[in-house]
Amino acid sequence: MRSYKATMVEPVRLLDRADREAALREAGFNVFNLDSSDVFVDLLTDSGTGTMSNEQWAAMFTGDEAYAGSESFRELEAAVRDVMGFERIVPAHQGRGAENVLYGALVTEGDVVLNNAHFDTTRAHVAANGGDPVDCPVPEARDGDSDHPFKGNFDVETGRRVVEEVGAENVPAVVLTITNNSMAGQPVSVANTREVAAFADDIDATFVVDACRFAENAYFVQRREDEFAGESVAAVAREQLSYADACVMSGKKDGLVNAGGFVGLRGEDAAGRGPSGNPTQSDDDLYERCRQRGILFEGFSTYGGMSGRDLAAFAVGLREAVEPPYVAERVAQVEALCDALADRGVPVYQPAGGHAVYVNANEALPHLPREQFPGQALVCELYREGGVRAVELGRFAFPDTDRADLVRLAVPRRTYGPDHLEHVADTAAAVCEKGEEVTGYEVVSEPPMPELRHFSAELRPVDENAHAPSQ
Ligand code: F0G
């Protein structure tokens, strides 16, 4: 049962089937182009789409809008230090702003960056700086039936092999994404974090944690990693993040806000408090390089693209994200959706991720060849059938990978109720029942950068007859 009640509501409506059909066509069969008012249950993303608490709204009224030295920035800095253990931050308007700041400071032409799995914007930022993003997931990550407790882990053996090939001097950063969004939102253990930290240290690379969903990851660690059975989520989160040289954070996930992000770094904070170890010259250099890039791209170093109100709400949200029972309820809701889908015979990746359930479109629509984007076909059909918006994270989003065609149903935080999620499960089951009636798609236009294809490409059904508007 949820430990909160809603005192502000936003109406949603389910369009008629003919109107959904027309909206989908108008959107070029790309659900990123749909108006949100035409969507009934919006599981496109858990990013910035959640509900803030009354404490967060209250904090917004006290936002200090000063250009420099904002009190709200100090509140965020203090929250990051207390909750995540980073002494210094370079604020940014959202996660990818922070990625631009950090990867622009670390990566140069010809470099290779290793990650358990790059998220799309991370991949794009590494590539935009001339780097080659290489994924190093553990083999179990690709197995939606394996019950390995930490399928998000980084495979250090793969990492070492890549380093042998390209040379350690060409690997400036090793990144650990927790939870591993591109690998079905699976968690990463603290043991693996330690191993990756040691590997990064060996090759003299900066160890970066992409900490967007650090609280959800900590909850999995508390439940699944013996060493942490009696620990609080807050304690696990601090322990796990303590191994990183730097972090990239999107506040739109476990910051429980609608906008904001930062790069977290080691060193002395404004009050002269340093990290548990000694900040090195390279910590100071990296901070300074990030700060200058932050000023250039995001805004002065005490707001970075956020308003004072955003900073204030973010400071409160970060603390709420590790407080019981919030994160336990959050993950339980995602697990309930996964179970509801599995009970109806929808082929889901198991176990559920922290923020989303992933449906395997190759299994759901086995008649569609991979060139016809079964994942995108499933996404279109979920909208057509029940006004549900999901996102493809398979061949359409990641053109050059051999990954399965997964469709992600991401659950916004503190937003939908069990009835909405039942509707999602019923809709997905109805789509699976249609089977061979569901047509594949082909791309008719796409942007120049393949890493960003799924955001703006347009498609058309291979079999137009399958999509004659219903009468
Ligand atoms: N890193 C990860 C692991 C992410 O999941 C995201 C965003 C980012 C970085 C970038 O953060 O959106 O604030 O710029 N993920 C969202 C998603 C968009 O739908 O999974 P951002």
PDB file of C-alpha atoms in Angstrom, residues 103-270:
ATOM      1  CA  TYR A 103      32.739  13.610 -21.234  1.00  0.00           C
ATOM      2  CA  GLY A 104      33.829  16.772 -23.019  1.00  0.00           C
ATOM      3  CA  ALA A 105      36.445  17.181 -20.274  1.00  0.00           C
ATOM      4  CA  LEU A 106      37.585  13.541 -20.361  1.00  0.00           C
ATOM      5  CA  VAL A 107      37.273  12.220 -23.918  1.00  0.00           C
ATOM      6  CA  THR A 108      39.248  13.143 -27.031  1.00  0.00           C
ATOM      7  CA  GLU A 109      39.377  11.849 -30.617  1.00  0.00           C
ATOM      8  CA  GLY A 110      40.270   8.161 -30.841  1.00  0.00           C
ATOM      9  CA  ASP A 111      39.558   7.349 -27.179  1.00  0.00           C
ATOM     10  CA  VAL A 112      37.543   4.363 -26.038  1.00  0.00           C
ATOM     11  CA  VAL A 113      35.075   4.590 -23.148  1.00  0.00           C
ATOM     12  CA  LEU A 114      33.938   1.424 -21.387  1.00  0.00           C
ATOM     13  CA  ASN A 115      30.515   1.119 -19.750  1.00  0.00           C
ATOM     14  CA  ASN A 116      28.426  -1.807 -18.497  1.00  0.00           C
ATOM     15  CA  ALA A 117      26.041  -0.433 -21.155  1.00  0.00           C
ATOM     16  CA  HIS A 118      25.870   3.094 -22.511  1.00  0.00           C
ATOM     17  CA  PHE A 119      22.502   4.797 -22.342  1.00  0.00           C
ATOM     18  CA  ASP A 120      21.627   6.491 -25.644  1.00  0.00           C
ATOM     19  CA  THR A 121      22.605  10.025 -24.589  1.00  0.00           C
ATOM     20  CA  THR A 122      25.820   8.747 -22.985  1.00  0.00           C
ATOM     21  CA  ARG A 123      26.739   6.902 -26.166  1.00  0.00           C
ATOM     22  CA  ALA A 124      25.996  10.045 -28.172  1.00  0.00           C
ATOM     23  CA  HIS A 125      28.152  12.282 -25.943  1.00  0.00           C
ATOM     24  CA  VAL A 126      31.107   9.897 -26.057  1.00  0.00           C
ATOM     25  CA  ALA A 127      30.762   9.689 -29.853  1.00  0.00           C
ATOM     26  CA  ALA A 128      30.312  13.466 -30.212  1.00  0.00           C
ATOM     27  CA  ASN A 129      33.712  13.924 -28.539  1.00  0.00           C
ATOM     28  CA  GLY A 130      35.366  11.513 -30.982  1.00  0.00           C
ATOM     29  CA  GLY A 131      35.301   8.543 -28.632  1.00  0.00           C
ATOM     30  CA  ASP A 132      34.213   4.974 -29.228  1.00  0.00           C
ATOM     31  CA  PRO A 133      31.635   3.783 -26.646  1.00  0.00           C
ATOM     32  CA  VAL A 134      32.124   0.073 -25.872  1.00  0.00           C
ATOM     33  CA  ASP A 135      29.611  -1.905 -23.784  1.00  0.00           C
ATOM     34  CA  CYS A 136      30.828  -4.550 -21.338  1.00  0.00           C
ATOM     35  CA  PRO A 137      27.708  -6.224 -19.919  1.00  0.00           C
ATOM     36  CA  VAL A 138      27.895  -9.583 -18.154  1.00  0.00           C
ATOM     37  CA  PRO A 139      26.628 -12.444 -20.364  1.00  0.00           C
ATOM     38  CA  GLU A 140      23.545 -12.945 -18.135  1.00  0.00           C
ATOM     39  CA  ALA A 141      22.370  -9.414 -19.053  1.00  0.00           C
ATOM     40  CA  ARG A 142      21.100 -10.667 -22.379  1.00  0.00           C
ATOM     41  CA  ASP A 143      19.209 -13.557 -20.834  1.00  0.00           C
ATOM     42  CA  GLY A 144      15.692 -12.522 -19.839  1.00  0.00           C
ATOM     43  CA  ASP A 145      15.208 -15.819 -18.034  1.00  0.00           C
ATOM     44  CA  SER A 146      18.384 -15.957 -15.961  1.00  0.00           C
ATOM     45  CA  ASP A 147      17.734 -15.302 -12.278  1.00  0.00           C
ATOM     46  CA  HIS A 148      21.194 -13.832 -11.672  1.00  0.00           C
ATOM     47  CA  PRO A 149      20.597 -11.147  -9.013  1.00  0.00           C
ATOM     48  CA  PHE A 150      22.847  -8.522 -10.633  1.00  0.00           C
ATOM     49  CA  LYS A 151      22.448  -8.728 -14.384  1.00  0.00           C
ATOM     50  CA  GLY A 152      23.434  -5.042 -14.614  1.00  0.00           C
ATOM     51  CA  ASN A 153      27.042  -5.822 -13.644  1.00  0.00           C
ATOM     52  CA  PHE A 154      30.090  -4.789 -15.667  1.00  0.00           C
ATOM     53  CA  ASP A 155      32.121  -7.639 -17.141  1.00  0.00           C
ATOM     54  CA  VAL A 156      35.668  -6.732 -16.158  1.00  0.00           C
ATOM     55  CA  GLU A 157      37.134  -9.542 -18.297  1.00  0.00           C
ATOM     56  CA  THR A 158      35.641  -7.942 -21.420  1.00  0.00           C
ATOM     57  CA  GLY A 159      36.950  -4.574 -20.261  1.00  0.00           C
ATOM     58  CA  ARG A 160      40.479  -5.964 -19.866  1.00  0.00           C
ATOM     59  CA  ARG A 161      40.374  -7.530 -23.331  1.00  0.00           C
ATOM     60  CA  VAL A 162      39.400  -4.197 -24.890  1.00  0.00           C
ATOM     61  CA  VAL A 163      42.187  -2.431 -23.002  1.00  0.00           C
ATOM     62  CA  GLU A 164      44.724  -4.981 -24.278  1.00  0.00           C
ATOM     63  CA  GLU A 165      43.590  -4.242 -27.823  1.00  0.00           C
ATOM     64  CA  VAL A 166      43.425  -0.457 -27.721  1.00  0.00           C
ATOM     65  CA  GLY A 167      45.976   0.382 -24.998  1.00  0.00           C
ATOM     66  CA  ALA A 168      45.226   1.761 -21.533  1.00  0.00           C
ATOM     67  CA  GLU A 169      46.382   5.233 -22.592  1.00  0.00           C
ATOM     68  CA  ASN A 170      43.364   5.432 -24.918  1.00  0.00           C
ATOM     69  CA  VAL A 171      40.796   4.600 -22.238  1.00  0.00           C
ATOM     70  CA  PRO A 172      40.226   7.789 -20.217  1.00  0.00           C
ATOM     71  CA  ALA A 173      37.061   6.637 -18.443  1.00  0.00           C
ATOM     72  CA  VAL A 174      35.325   3.516 -17.185  1.00  0.00           C
ATOM     73  CA  VAL A 175      31.632   4.055 -16.499  1.00  0.00           C
ATOM     74  CA  LEU A 176      29.194   2.062 -14.399  1.00  0.00           C
ATOM     75  CA  THR A 177      25.528   2.821 -15.024  1.00  0.00           C
ATOM     76  CA  ILE A 178      23.370   2.004 -11.972  1.00  0.00           C
ATOM     77  CA  THR A 179      20.832   0.659 -12.538  1.00  0.00           C
ATOM     78  CA  ASN A 180      21.724  -0.446 -16.056  1.00  0.00           C
ATOM     79  CA  ASN A 181      18.998   1.250 -18.079  1.00  0.00           C
ATOM     80  CA  SER A 182      20.006  -0.165 -21.466  1.00  0.00           C
ATOM     81  CA  MET A 183      20.159  -3.669 -20.016  1.00  0.00           C
ATOM     82  CA  ALA A 184      16.600  -3.861 -18.728  1.00  0.00           C
ATOM     83  CA  GLY A 185      17.146  -1.641 -15.688  1.00  0.00           C
ATOM     84  CA  GLN A 186      19.057  -4.398 -13.913  1.00  0.00           C
ATOM     85  CA  PRO A 187      21.036  -3.608 -10.752  1.00  0.00           C
ATOM     86  CA  VAL A 188      24.787  -3.591 -10.166  1.00  0.00           C
ATOM     87  CA  SER A 189      26.257  -5.111  -6.992  1.00  0.00           C
ATOM     88  CA  VAL A 190      28.613  -3.307  -4.664  1.00  0.00           C
ATOM     89  CA  ALA A 191      31.102  -6.182  -5.124  1.00  0.00           C
ATOM     90  CA  ASN A 192      31.103  -5.483  -8.869  1.00  0.00           C
ATOM     91  CA  THR A 193      31.465  -1.746  -8.193  1.00  0.00           C
ATOM     92  CA  ARG A 194      34.599  -2.441  -6.162  1.00  0.00           C
ATOM     93  CA  GLU A 195      35.968  -4.665  -8.906  1.00  0.00           C
ATOM     94  CA  VAL A 196      35.357  -2.032 -11.589  1.00  0.00           C
ATOM     95  CA  ALA A 197      36.919   0.669  -9.395  1.00  0.00           C
ATOM     96  CA  ALA A 198      40.057  -1.472  -9.037  1.00  0.00           C
ATOM     97  CA  PHE A 199      40.138  -2.101 -12.801  1.00  0.00           C
ATOM     98  CA  ALA A 200      39.799   1.634 -13.567  1.00  0.00           C
ATOM     99  CA  ASP A 201      42.552   2.327 -11.066  1.00  0.00           C
ATOM    100  CA  ASP A 202      44.821  -0.282 -12.718  1.00  0.00           C
ATOM    101  CA  ILE A 203      44.527   1.381 -16.085  1.00  0.00           C
ATOM    102  CA  ASP A 204      44.623   4.902 -14.661  1.00  0.00           C
ATOM    103  CA  ALA A 205      41.170   5.776 -15.954  1.00  0.00           C
ATOM    104  CA  THR A 206      38.595   7.992 -14.250  1.00  0.00           C
ATOM    105  CA  PHE A 207      35.922   5.813 -12.663  1.00  0.00           C
ATOM    106  CA  VAL A 208      32.525   7.382 -13.352  1.00  0.00           C
ATOM    107  CA  VAL A 209      29.208   6.194 -11.951  1.00  0.00           C
ATOM    108  CA  ASP A 210      26.090   7.175 -13.883  1.00  0.00           C
ATOM    109  CA  ALA A 211      24.007   7.535 -10.751  1.00  0.00           C
ATOM    110  CA  CYS A 212      20.570   8.479 -12.190  1.00  0.00           C
ATOM    111  CA  ARG A 213      18.909   5.563 -10.407  1.00  0.00           C
ATOM    112  CA  PHE A 214      21.313   5.112  -7.493  1.00  0.00           C
ATOM    113  CA  ALA A 215      18.556   4.763  -4.862  1.00  0.00           C
ATOM    114  CA  GLU A 216      16.713   2.022  -6.753  1.00  0.00           C
ATOM    115  CA  ASN A 217      20.035   0.238  -7.234  1.00  0.00           C
ATOM    116  CA  ALA A 218      20.819   0.523  -3.507  1.00  0.00           C
ATOM    117  CA  TYR A 219      17.459  -1.021  -2.698  1.00  0.00           C
ATOM    118  CA  PHE A 220      18.268  -4.060  -4.852  1.00  0.00           C
ATOM    119  CA  VAL A 221      21.667  -4.363  -3.164  1.00  0.00           C
ATOM    120  CA  GLN A 222      20.031  -4.264   0.257  1.00  0.00           C
ATOM    121  CA  ARG A 223      17.683  -7.065  -0.779  1.00  0.00           C
ATOM    122  CA  ARG A 224      20.048  -9.235  -2.828  1.00  0.00           C
ATOM    123  CA  GLU A 225      23.635  -8.814  -1.666  1.00  0.00           C
ATOM    124  CA  ASP A 226      24.290 -10.681   1.592  1.00  0.00           C
ATOM    125  CA  GLU A 227      26.864  -8.242   2.896  1.00  0.00           C
ATOM    126  CA  PHE A 228      24.243  -5.464   2.982  1.00  0.00           C
ATOM    127  CA  ALA A 229      21.213  -7.335   4.323  1.00  0.00           C
ATOM    128  CA  GLY A 230      20.956  -5.305   7.518  1.00  0.00           C
ATOM    129  CA  GLU A 231      21.941  -1.932   6.015  1.00  0.00           C
ATOM    130  CA  SER A 232      19.717   1.006   5.137  1.00  0.00           C
ATOM    131  CA  VAL A 233      19.250   2.042   1.509  1.00  0.00           C
ATOM    132  CA  ALA A 234      20.937   5.346   2.388  1.00  0.00           C
ATOM    133  CA  ALA A 235      24.015   3.549   3.758  1.00  0.00           C
ATOM    134  CA  VAL A 236      24.255   1.235   0.737  1.00  0.00           C
ATOM    135  CA  ALA A 237      23.971   4.174  -1.659  1.00  0.00           C
ATOM    136  CA  ARG A 238      26.815   6.018   0.047  1.00  0.00           C
ATOM    137  CA  GLU A 239      28.981   2.910   0.108  1.00  0.00           C
ATOM    138  CA  GLN A 240      28.422   2.156  -3.567  1.00  0.00           C
ATOM    139  CA  LEU A 241      29.083   5.710  -4.694  1.00  0.00           C
ATOM    140  CA  SER A 242      32.157   6.050  -2.484  1.00  0.00           C
ATOM    141  CA  TYR A 243      34.242   4.103  -5.015  1.00  0.00           C
ATOM    142  CA  ALA A 244      33.628   6.537  -7.888  1.00  0.00           C
ATOM    143  CA  ASP A 245      35.955   9.374  -8.870  1.00  0.00           C
ATOM    144  CA  ALA A 246      33.003  11.186 -10.385  1.00  0.00           C
ATOM    145  CA  CYS A 247      29.318  10.754 -11.031  1.00  0.00           C
ATOM    146  CA  VAL A 248      26.862  11.952 -13.625  1.00  0.00           C
ATOM    147  CA  MET A 249      23.405  12.568 -12.223  1.00  0.00           C
ATOM    148  CA  SER A 250      20.052  13.227 -13.819  1.00  0.00           C
ATOM    149  CA  GLY A 251      17.814  14.651 -11.098  1.00  0.00           C
ATOM    150  CA  LYS A 252      14.835  13.653 -13.225  1.00  0.00           C
ATOM    151  CA  LYS A 253      15.123  10.107 -11.940  1.00  0.00           C
ATOM    152  CA  ASP A 254      16.173   9.530  -8.314  1.00  0.00           C
ATOM    153  CA  GLY A 255      16.343  13.274  -7.632  1.00  0.00           C
ATOM    154  CA  LEU A 256      12.517  13.111  -7.779  1.00  0.00           C
ATOM    155  CA  VAL A 257      12.331  16.365  -9.736  1.00  0.00           C
ATOM    156  CA  ASN A 258      11.147  17.407 -13.192  1.00  0.00           C
ATOM    157  CA  ALA A 259      14.435  19.062 -14.232  1.00  0.00           C
ATOM    158  CA  GLY A 260      18.071  19.191 -13.185  1.00  0.00           C
ATOM    159  CA  GLY A 261      21.338  17.318 -13.002  1.00  0.00           C
ATOM    160  CA  PHE A 262      24.979  17.612 -12.066  1.00  0.00           C
ATOM    161  CA  VAL A 263      28.465  16.163 -12.248  1.00  0.00           C
ATOM    162  CA  GLY A 264      29.591  15.044  -8.774  1.00  0.00           C
ATOM    163  CA  LEU A 265      33.308  15.254  -8.036  1.00  0.00           C
ATOM    164  CA  ARG A 266      35.801  14.711  -5.239  1.00  0.00           C
ATOM    165  CA  GLY A 267      37.597  17.501  -3.446  1.00  0.00           C
ATOM    166  CA  GLU A 268      36.909  20.157  -0.841  1.00  0.00           C
ATOM    167  CA  ASP A 269      33.407  21.560  -0.596  1.00  0.00           C
ATOM    168  CA  ALA A 270      32.545  25.234  -0.011  1.00  0.00           C
TER     169      ALA A 270
END
